mmCIF file of C-alpha atoms in Angstrom:
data_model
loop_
_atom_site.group_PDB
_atom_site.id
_atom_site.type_symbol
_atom_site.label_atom_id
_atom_site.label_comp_id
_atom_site.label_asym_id
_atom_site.label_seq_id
_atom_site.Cartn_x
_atom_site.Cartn_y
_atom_site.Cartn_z
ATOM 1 C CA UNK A 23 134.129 30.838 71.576
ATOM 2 C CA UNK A 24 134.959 34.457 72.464
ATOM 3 C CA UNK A 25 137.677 36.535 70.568
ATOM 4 C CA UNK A 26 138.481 40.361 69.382
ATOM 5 C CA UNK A 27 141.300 41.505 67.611
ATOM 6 C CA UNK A 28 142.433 43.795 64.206
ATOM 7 C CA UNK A 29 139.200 44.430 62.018
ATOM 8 C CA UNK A 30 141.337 45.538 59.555
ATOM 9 C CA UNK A 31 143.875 42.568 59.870
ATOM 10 C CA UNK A 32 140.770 40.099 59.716
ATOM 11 C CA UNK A 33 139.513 41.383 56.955
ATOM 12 C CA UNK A 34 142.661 41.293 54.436
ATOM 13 C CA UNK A 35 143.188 38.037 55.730
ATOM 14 C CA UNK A 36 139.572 36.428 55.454
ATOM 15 C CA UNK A 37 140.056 38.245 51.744
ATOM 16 C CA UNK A 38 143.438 35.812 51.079
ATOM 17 C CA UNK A 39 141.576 32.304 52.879
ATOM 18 C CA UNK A 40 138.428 33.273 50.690
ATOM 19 C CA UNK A 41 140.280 32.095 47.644
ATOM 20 C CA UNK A 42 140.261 28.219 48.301
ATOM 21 C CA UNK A 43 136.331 28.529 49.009
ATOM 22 C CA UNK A 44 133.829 26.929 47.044
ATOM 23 C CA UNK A 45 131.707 29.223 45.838
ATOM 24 C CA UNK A 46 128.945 26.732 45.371
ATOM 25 C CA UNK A 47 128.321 22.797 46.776
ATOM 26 C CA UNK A 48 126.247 20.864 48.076
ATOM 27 C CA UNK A 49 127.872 20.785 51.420
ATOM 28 C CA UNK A 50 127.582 24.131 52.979
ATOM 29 C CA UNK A 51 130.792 23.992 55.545
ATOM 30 C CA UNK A 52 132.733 23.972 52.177
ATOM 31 C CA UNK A 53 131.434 28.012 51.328
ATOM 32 C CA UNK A 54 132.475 28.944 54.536
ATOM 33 C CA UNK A 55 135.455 29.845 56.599
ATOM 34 C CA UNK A 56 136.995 27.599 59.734
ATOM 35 C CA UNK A 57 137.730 29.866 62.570
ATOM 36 C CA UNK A 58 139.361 28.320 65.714
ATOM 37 C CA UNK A 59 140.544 30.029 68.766
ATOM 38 C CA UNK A 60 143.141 29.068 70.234
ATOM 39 C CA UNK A 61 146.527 30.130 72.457
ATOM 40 C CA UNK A 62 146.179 33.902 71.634
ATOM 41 C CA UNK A 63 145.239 33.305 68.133
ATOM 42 C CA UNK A 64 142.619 32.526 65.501
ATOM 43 C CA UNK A 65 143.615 29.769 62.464
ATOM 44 C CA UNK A 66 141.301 30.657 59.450
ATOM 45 C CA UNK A 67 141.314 27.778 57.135
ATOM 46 C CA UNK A 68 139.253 27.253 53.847
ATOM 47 C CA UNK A 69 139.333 24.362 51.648
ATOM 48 C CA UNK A 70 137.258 23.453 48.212
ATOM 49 C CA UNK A 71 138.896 19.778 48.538
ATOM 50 C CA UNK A 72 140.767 20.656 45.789
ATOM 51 C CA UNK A 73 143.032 23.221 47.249
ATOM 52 C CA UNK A 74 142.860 24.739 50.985
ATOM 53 C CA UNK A 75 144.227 27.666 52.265
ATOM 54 C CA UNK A 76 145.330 28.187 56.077
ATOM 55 C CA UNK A 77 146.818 30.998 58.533
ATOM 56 C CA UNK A 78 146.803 32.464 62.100
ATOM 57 C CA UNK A 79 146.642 36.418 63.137
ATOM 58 C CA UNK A 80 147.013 37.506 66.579
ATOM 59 C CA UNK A 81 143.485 38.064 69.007
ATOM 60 C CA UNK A 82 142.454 38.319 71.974
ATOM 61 C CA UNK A 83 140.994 35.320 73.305
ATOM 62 C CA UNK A 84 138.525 35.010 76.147
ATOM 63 C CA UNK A 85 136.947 31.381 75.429
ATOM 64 C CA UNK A 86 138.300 28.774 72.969
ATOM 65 C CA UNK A 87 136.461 27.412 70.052
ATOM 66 C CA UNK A 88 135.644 26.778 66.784
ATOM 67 C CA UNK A 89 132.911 27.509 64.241
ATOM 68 C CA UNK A 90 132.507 27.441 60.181
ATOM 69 C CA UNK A 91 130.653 31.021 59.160
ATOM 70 C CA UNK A 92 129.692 31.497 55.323
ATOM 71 C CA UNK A 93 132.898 33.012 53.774
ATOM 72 C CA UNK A 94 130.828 35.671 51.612
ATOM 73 C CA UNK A 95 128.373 36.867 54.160
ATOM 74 C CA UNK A 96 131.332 37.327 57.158
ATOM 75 C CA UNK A 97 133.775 39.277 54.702
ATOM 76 C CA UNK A 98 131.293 41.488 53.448
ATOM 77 C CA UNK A 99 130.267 41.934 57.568
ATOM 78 C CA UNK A 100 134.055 42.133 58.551
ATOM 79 C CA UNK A 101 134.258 44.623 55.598
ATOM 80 C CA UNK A 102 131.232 47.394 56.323
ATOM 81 C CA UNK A 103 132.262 47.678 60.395
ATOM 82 C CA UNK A 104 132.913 51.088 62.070
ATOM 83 C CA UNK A 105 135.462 50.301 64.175
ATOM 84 C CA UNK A 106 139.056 49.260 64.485
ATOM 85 C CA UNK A 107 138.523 46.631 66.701
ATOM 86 C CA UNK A 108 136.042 43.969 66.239
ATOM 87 C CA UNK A 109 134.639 41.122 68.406
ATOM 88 C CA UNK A 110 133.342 37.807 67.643
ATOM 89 C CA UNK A 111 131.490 35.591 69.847
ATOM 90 C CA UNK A 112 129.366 32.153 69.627
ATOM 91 C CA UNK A 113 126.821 29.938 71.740
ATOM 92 C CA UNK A 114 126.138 26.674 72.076
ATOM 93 C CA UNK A 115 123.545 26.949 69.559
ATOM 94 C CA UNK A 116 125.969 28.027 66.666
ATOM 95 C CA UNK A 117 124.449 31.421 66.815
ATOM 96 C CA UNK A 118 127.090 33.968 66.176
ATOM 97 C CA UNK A 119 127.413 37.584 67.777
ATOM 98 C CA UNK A 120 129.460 39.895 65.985
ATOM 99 C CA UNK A 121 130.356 43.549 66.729
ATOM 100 C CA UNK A 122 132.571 46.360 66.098
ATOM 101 C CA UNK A 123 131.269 50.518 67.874
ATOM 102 C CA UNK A 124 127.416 50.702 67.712
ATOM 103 C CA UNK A 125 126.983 47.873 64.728
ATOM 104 C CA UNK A 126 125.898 44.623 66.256
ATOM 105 C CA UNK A 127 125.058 41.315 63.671
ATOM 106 C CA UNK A 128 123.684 38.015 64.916
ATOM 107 C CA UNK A 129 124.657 35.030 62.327
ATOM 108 C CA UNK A 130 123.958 31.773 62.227
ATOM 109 C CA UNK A 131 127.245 29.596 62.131
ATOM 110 C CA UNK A 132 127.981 25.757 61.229
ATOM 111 C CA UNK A 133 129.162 23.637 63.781
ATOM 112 C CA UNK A 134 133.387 22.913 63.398
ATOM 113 C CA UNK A 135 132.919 19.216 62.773
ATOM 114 C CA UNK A 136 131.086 19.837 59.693
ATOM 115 C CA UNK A 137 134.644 21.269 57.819
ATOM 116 C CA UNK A 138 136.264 18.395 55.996
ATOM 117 C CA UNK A 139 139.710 17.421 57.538
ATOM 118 C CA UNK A 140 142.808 19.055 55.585
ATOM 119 C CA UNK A 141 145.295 16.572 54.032
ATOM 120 C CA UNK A 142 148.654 16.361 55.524
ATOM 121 C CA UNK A 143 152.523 16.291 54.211
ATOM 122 C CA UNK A 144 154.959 15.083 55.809
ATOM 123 C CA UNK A 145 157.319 18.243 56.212
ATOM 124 C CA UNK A 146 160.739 15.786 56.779
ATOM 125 C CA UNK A 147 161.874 16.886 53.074
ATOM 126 C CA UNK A 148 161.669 20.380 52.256
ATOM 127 C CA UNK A 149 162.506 22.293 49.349
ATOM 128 C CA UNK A 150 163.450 25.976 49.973
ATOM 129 C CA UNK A 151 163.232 28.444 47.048
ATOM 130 C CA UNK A 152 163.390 32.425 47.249
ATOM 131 C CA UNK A 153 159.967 33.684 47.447
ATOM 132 C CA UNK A 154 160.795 36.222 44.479
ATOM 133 C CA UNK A 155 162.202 33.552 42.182
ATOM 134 C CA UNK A 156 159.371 31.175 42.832
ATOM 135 C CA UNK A 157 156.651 34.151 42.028
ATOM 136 C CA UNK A 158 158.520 35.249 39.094
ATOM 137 C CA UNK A 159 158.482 31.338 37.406
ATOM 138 C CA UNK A 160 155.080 31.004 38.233
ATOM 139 C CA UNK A 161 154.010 34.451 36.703
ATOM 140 C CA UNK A 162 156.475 33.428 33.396
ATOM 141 C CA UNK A 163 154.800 30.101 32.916
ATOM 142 C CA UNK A 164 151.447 30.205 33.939
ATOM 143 C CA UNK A 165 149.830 31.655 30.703
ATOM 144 C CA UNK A 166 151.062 28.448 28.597
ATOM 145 C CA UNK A 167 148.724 26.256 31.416
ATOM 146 C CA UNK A 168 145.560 24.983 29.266
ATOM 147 C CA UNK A 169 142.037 25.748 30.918
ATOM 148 C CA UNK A 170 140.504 23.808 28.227
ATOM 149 C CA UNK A 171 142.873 21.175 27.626
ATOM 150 C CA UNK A 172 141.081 17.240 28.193
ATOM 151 C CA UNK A 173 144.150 15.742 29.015
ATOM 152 C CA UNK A 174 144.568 16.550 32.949
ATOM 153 C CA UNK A 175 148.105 16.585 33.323
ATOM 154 C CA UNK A 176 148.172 20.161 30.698
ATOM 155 C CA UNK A 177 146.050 21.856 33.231
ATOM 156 C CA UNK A 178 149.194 22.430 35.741
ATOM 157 C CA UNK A 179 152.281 22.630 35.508
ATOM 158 C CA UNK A 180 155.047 20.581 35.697
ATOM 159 C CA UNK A 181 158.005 20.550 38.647
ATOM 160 C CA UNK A 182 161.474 18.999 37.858
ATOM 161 C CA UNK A 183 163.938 19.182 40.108
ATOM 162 C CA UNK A 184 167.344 17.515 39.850
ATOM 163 C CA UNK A 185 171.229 18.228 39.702
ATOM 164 C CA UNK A 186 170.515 21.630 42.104
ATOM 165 C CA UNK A 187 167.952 22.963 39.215
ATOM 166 C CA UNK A 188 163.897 23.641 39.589
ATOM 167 C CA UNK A 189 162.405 23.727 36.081
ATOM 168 C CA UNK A 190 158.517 24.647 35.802
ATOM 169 C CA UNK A 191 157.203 23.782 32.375
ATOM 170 C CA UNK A 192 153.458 24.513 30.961
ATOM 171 C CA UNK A 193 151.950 23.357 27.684
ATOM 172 C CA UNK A 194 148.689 24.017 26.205
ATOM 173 C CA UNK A 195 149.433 22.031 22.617
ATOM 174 C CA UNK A 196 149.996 25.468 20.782
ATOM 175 C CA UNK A 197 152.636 26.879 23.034
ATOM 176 C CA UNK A 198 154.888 25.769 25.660
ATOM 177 C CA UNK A 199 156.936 27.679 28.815
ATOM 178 C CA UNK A 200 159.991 26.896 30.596
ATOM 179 C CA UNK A 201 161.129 28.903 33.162
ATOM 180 C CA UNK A 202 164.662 27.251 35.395
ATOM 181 C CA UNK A 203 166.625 28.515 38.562
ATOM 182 C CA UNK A 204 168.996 27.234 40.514
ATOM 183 C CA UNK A 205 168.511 25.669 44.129
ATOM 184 C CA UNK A 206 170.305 24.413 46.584
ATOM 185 C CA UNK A 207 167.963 21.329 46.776
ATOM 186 C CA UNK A 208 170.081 17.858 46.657
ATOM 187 C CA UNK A 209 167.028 15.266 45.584
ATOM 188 C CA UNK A 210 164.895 14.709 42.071
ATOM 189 C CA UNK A 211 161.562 15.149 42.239
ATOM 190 C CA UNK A 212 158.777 15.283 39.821
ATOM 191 C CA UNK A 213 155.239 16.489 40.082
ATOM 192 C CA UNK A 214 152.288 18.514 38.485
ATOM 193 C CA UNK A 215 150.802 21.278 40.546
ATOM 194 C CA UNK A 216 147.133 22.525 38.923
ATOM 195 C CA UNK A 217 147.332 26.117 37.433
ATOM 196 C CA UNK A 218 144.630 27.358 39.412
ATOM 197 C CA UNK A 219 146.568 26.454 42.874
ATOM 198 C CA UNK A 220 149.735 27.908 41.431
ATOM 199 C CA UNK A 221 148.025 31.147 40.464
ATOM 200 C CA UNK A 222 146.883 31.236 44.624
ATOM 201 C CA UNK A 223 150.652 30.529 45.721
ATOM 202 C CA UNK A 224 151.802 33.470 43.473
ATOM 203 C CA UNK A 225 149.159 36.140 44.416
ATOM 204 C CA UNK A 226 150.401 35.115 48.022
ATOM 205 C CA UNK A 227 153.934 35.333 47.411
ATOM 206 C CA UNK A 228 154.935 39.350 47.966
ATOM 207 C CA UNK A 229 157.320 40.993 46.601
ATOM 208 C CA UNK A 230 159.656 40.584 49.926
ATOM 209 C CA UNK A 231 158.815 37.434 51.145
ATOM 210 C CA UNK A 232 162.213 36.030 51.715
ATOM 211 C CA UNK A 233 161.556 32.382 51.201
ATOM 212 C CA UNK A 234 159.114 29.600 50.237
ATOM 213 C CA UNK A 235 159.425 26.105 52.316
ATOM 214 C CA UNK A 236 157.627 23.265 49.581
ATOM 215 C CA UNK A 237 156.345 20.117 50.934
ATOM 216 C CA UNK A 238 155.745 17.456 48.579
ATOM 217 C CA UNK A 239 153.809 14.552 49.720
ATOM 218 C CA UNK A 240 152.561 11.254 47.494
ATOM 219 C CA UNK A 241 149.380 13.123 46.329
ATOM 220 C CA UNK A 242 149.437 16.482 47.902
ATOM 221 C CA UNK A 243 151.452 19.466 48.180
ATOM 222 C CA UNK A 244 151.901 22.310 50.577
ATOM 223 C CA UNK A 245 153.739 25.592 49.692
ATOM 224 C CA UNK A 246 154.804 27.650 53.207
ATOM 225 C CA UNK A 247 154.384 31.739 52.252
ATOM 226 C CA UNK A 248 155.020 33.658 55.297
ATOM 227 C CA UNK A 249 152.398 32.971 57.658
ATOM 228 C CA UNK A 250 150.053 31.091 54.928
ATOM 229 C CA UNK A 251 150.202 27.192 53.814
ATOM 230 C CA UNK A 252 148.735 26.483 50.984
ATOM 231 C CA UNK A 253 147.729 22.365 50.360
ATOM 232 C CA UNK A 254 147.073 21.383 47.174
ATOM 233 C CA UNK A 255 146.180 17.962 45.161
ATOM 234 C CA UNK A 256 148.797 16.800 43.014
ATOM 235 C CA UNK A 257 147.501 15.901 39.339
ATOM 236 C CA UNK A 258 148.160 12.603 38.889
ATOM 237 C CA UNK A 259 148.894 12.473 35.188
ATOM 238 C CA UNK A 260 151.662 12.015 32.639
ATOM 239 C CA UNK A 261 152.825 15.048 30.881
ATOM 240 C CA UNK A 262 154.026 15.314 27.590
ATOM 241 C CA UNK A 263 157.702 15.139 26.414
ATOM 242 C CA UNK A 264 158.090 18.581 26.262
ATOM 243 C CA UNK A 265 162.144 17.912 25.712
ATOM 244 C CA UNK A 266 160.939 16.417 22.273
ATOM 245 C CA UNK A 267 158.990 19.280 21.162
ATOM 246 C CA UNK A 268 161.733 21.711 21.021
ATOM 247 C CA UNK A 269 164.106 21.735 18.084
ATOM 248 C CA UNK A 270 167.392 20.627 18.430
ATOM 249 C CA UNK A 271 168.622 23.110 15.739
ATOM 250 C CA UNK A 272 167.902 26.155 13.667
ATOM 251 C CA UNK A 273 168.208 28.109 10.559
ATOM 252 C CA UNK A 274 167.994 31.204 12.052
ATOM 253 C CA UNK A 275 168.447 33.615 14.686
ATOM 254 C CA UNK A 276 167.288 36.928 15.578
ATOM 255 C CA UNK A 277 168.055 39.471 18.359
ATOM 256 C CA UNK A 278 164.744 41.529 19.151
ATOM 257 C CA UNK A 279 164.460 44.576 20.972
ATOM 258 C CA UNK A 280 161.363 43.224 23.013
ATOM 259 C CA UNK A 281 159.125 46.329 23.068
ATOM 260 C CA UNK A 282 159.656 46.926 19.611
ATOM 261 C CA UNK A 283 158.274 43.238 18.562
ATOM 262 C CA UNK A 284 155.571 43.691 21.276
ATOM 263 C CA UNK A 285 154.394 47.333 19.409
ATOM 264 C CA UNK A 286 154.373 45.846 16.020
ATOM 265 C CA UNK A 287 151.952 42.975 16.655
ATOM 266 C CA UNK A 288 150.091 45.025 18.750
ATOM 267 C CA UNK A 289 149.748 47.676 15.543
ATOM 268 C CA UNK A 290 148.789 44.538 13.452
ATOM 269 C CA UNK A 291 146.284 43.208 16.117
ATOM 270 C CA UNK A 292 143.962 46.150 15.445
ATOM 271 C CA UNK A 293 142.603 44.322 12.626
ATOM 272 C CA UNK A 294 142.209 41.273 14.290
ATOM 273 C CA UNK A 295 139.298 39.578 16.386
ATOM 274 C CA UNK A 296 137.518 36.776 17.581
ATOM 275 C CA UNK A 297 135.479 36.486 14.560
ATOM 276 C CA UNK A 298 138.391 37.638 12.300
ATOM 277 C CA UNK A 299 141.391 35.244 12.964
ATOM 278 C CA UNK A 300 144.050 35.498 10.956
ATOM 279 C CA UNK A 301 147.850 35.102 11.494
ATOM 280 C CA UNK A 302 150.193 37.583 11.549
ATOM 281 C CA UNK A 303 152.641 37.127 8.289
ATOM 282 C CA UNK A 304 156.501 38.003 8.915
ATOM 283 C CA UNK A 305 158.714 38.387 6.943
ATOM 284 C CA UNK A 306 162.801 37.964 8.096
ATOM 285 C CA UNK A 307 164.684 39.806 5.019
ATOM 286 C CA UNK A 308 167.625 42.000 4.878
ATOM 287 C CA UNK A 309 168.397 42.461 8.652
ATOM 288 C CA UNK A 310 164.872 43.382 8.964
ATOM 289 C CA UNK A 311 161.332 42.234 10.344
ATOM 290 C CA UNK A 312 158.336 43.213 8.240
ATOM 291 C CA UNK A 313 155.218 42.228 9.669
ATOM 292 C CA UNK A 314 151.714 42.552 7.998
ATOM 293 C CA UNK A 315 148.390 41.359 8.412
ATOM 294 C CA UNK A 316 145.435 40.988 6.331
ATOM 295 C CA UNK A 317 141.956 40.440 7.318
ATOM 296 C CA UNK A 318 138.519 41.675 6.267
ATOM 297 C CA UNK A 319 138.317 44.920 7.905
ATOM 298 C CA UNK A 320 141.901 45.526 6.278
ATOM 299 C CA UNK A 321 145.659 45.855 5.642
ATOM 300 C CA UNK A 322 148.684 46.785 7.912
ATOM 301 C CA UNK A 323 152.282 46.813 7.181
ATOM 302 C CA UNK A 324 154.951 47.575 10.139
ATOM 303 C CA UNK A 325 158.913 47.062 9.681
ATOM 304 C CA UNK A 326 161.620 47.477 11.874
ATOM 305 C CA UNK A 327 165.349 46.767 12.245
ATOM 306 C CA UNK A 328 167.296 43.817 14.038
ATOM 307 C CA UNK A 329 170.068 41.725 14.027
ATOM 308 C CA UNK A 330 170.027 38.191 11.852
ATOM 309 C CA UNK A 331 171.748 35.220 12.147
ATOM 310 C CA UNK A 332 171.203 32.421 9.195
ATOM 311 C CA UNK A 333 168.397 32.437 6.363
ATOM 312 C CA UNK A 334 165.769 34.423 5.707
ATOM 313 C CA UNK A 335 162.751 33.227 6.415
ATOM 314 C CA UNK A 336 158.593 33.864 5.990
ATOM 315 C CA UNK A 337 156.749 32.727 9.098
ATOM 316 C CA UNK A 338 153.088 32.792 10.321
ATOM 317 C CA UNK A 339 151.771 33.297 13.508
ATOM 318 C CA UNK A 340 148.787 33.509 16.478
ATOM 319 C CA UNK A 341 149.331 37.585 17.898
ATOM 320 C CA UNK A 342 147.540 36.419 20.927
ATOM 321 C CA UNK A 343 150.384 33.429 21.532
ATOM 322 C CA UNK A 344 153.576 35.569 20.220
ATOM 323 C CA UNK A 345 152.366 38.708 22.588
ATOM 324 C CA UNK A 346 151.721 36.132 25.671
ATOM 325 C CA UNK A 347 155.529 34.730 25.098
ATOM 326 C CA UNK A 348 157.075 38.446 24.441
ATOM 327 C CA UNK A 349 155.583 40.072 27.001
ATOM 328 C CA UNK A 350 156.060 37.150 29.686
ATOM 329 C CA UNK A 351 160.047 37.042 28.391
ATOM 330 C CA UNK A 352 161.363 40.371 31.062
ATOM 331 C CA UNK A 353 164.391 41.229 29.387
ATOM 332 C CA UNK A 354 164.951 44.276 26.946
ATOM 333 C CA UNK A 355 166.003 41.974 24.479
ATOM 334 C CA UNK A 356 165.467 38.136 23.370
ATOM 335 C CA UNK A 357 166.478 35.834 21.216
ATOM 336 C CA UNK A 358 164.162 34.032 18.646
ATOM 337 C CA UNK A 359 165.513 30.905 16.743
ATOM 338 C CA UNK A 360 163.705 29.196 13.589
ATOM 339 C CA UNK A 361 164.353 26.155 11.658
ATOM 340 C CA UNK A 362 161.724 26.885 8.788
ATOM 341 C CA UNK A 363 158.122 28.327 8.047
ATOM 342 C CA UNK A 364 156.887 25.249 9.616
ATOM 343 C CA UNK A 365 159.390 24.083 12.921
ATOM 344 C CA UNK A 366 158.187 25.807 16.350
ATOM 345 C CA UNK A 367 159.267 29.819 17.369
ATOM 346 C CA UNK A 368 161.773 29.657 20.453
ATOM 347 C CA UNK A 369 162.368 32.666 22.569
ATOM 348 C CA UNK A 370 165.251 32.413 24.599
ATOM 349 C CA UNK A 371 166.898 35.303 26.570
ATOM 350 C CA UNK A 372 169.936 36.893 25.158
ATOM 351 C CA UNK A 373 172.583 34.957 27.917
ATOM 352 C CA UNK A 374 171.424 31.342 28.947
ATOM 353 C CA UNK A 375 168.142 29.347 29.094
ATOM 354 C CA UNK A 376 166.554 30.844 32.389
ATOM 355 C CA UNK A 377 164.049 30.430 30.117
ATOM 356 C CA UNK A 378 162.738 28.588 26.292
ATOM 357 C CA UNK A 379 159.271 29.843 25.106
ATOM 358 C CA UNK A 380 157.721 28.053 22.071
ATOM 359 C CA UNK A 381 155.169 29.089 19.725
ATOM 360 C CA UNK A 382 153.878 27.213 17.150
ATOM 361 C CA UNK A 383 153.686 28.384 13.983
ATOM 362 C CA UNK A 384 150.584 29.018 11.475
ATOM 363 C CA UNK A 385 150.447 27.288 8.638
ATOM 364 C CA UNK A 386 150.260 30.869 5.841
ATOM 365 C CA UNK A 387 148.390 30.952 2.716
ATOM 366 C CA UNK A 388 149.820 32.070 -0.845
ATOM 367 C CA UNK A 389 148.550 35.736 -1.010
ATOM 368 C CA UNK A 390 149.615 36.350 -5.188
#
């Protein structure tokens, strides 16, 4: 194998393919980087088994091939060259030349057949969503995915799609996101992508790619982002009835000015830390949120104006869980509906249901 091509291009791109490498195992091939070259261009492909991560860049190739280097050791070479350009070349021996100017590195590669096989989708069904819609549902639900949760299937997130609608939904058991858009998708399909893999597909989604092609196979999936595919293992799992967690009525209703809610729990958060947990106590009275908190280290107080629908109402909450739903919300204003001190917090936005947050409430203690 014998290639050059775009240092600088090679490197941002082994940067991207890095992310679906293991960073430790027991097989080696799996902490490195495929690299074949072929027809005027190099396919970089890494894969964990759990998630893999492929795409080609233009080179100039003067003898076809394919070798597995170690991801961390060739990005940090790729990284520290001189030169614009930078060539690449192997033996039959799986030693690896490497050089870019006057810097010259000899590495030893793994041979191609070592790299575990990526799964493959069937791309005769394809779902088509705008690249910024899909990035923006993934950044609005991800933080409601559990990290810690036993139960598998709260670990991604959920897909629904049916009647021309994509719904992603993440729970965690304390608070749950739902972000919808329309598509112009005719079939129903439901599946649970893993957080981790969804977090990849986002940080590859810019800002202007146009569209996302989604491939969605019996136990894989494979989202196409520009010139990257992304293959991922479904998790094969049953996920809660979210529909059931979210009350079908309320007591009351408030419209929030959302950086004003944000700044008052963040005033009462100052007294609050890992070792002191305490909700946050507000208060609904009068047109009027009051929030306090007290803790060891303190008191605070903050108030502020707004407009209520229904009953006043005392409510306790996590600041941690309430900031996470505010400040993933993007709108100047939101909705907030109750149904008693006890009954879940639902943010809505102040036209529709693009999207329902839910916090759970804290149970608050009698302070007289």
């Amino acid at each position: 194998m014998k290639f050059s091509c775009n240092r600088q291009k090679l490197n941002d791109t082994v940067l991207n393919i890095q992310r679906a490498v293991a960073s430790k195992s027991t097989i080696s091939a799996l902490e490195g980087i495929l690299i074949k070259a072929v027809n005027n261009c190099l396919i970089l492909t890494g894969y964990d088994l759990e998630i893999g991560i492929t795409t080609s860049i233009d080179a100039m190739i003067y003898e076809e091939g394919a070798i597995v280097l170690n991801a961390r050791l060739f990005s940090d070479i790729i990284r520290r060259m001189p030169e614009e350009n930078i060539s690449i070349e192997s033996d039959d021996k799986f030693v690896v030349y490497i050089n870019s100017g006057r810097s010259d590195y000899k590495i030893i590669g793994i041979p191609a057949a070592e790299f575990p096989e990526l799964p493959t989708v069937s791309a005769a069904d394809s779902i088509i969503i705008s690249g910024k819609t899909l990035k923006s549902m993934i950044q609005q639900t991800i933080y409601a995915v559990s990290d810690k949760d036993i139960k598998p299937a709260h670990k991604g997130s959920l897909f629904e799609i049916e009647n021309h609608t994509i719904k992603i939904i993440s729970v965690d058991g304390y608070r749950l996101a739902i972000r919808k858009e329309d598509i112009t998708y005719d079939g129903q399909k439901s599946f649970i992508v893993p957080g981790k893999s969804l977090t990849e597909v986002e940080k590859l989604t810019a800002d202007d790619t146009e569209n996302v092609e989604i491939h969605v196979g019996s136990r894989h999936i494979v989202f196409k982002i520009d010139n990257y595919s992304v293959i991922t293992r479904l998790i094969e799992d049953e996920f809660m009835n979210y529909k059931a967690a979210i009350p079908a009525n309320h007591t009351t209703e408030l419209k929030v000015n959302t950086r004003k809610f944000i700044s008052a729990i963040d005033r009462m958060s100052l007294l609050l830390n890992e070792r002191m947990k305490s909700p946050i106590r507000c208060r609904i009275d009068n047109d009027t949120i009051k929030t306090s908190c007290h803790t060891a280290l303190g008191q605070a107080y903050d108030e502020f104006e707004t407009a209520v629908q229904g009953e006043d109402i005392e409510i306790g909450f996590d600041y941690k869980y309430m900031l996470d739903a505010l400040k993933n919300t993007d709108t100047d204003e939101v909705r907030i509906q109750m149904n008693g001190p006890l009954s879940p917090i639902i943010l809505l936005p102040n036209e529709g249901d693009s999207f329902v947050f839910l916090v759970l409430p804290v149970r608050l203690r009698n302070e007289h």
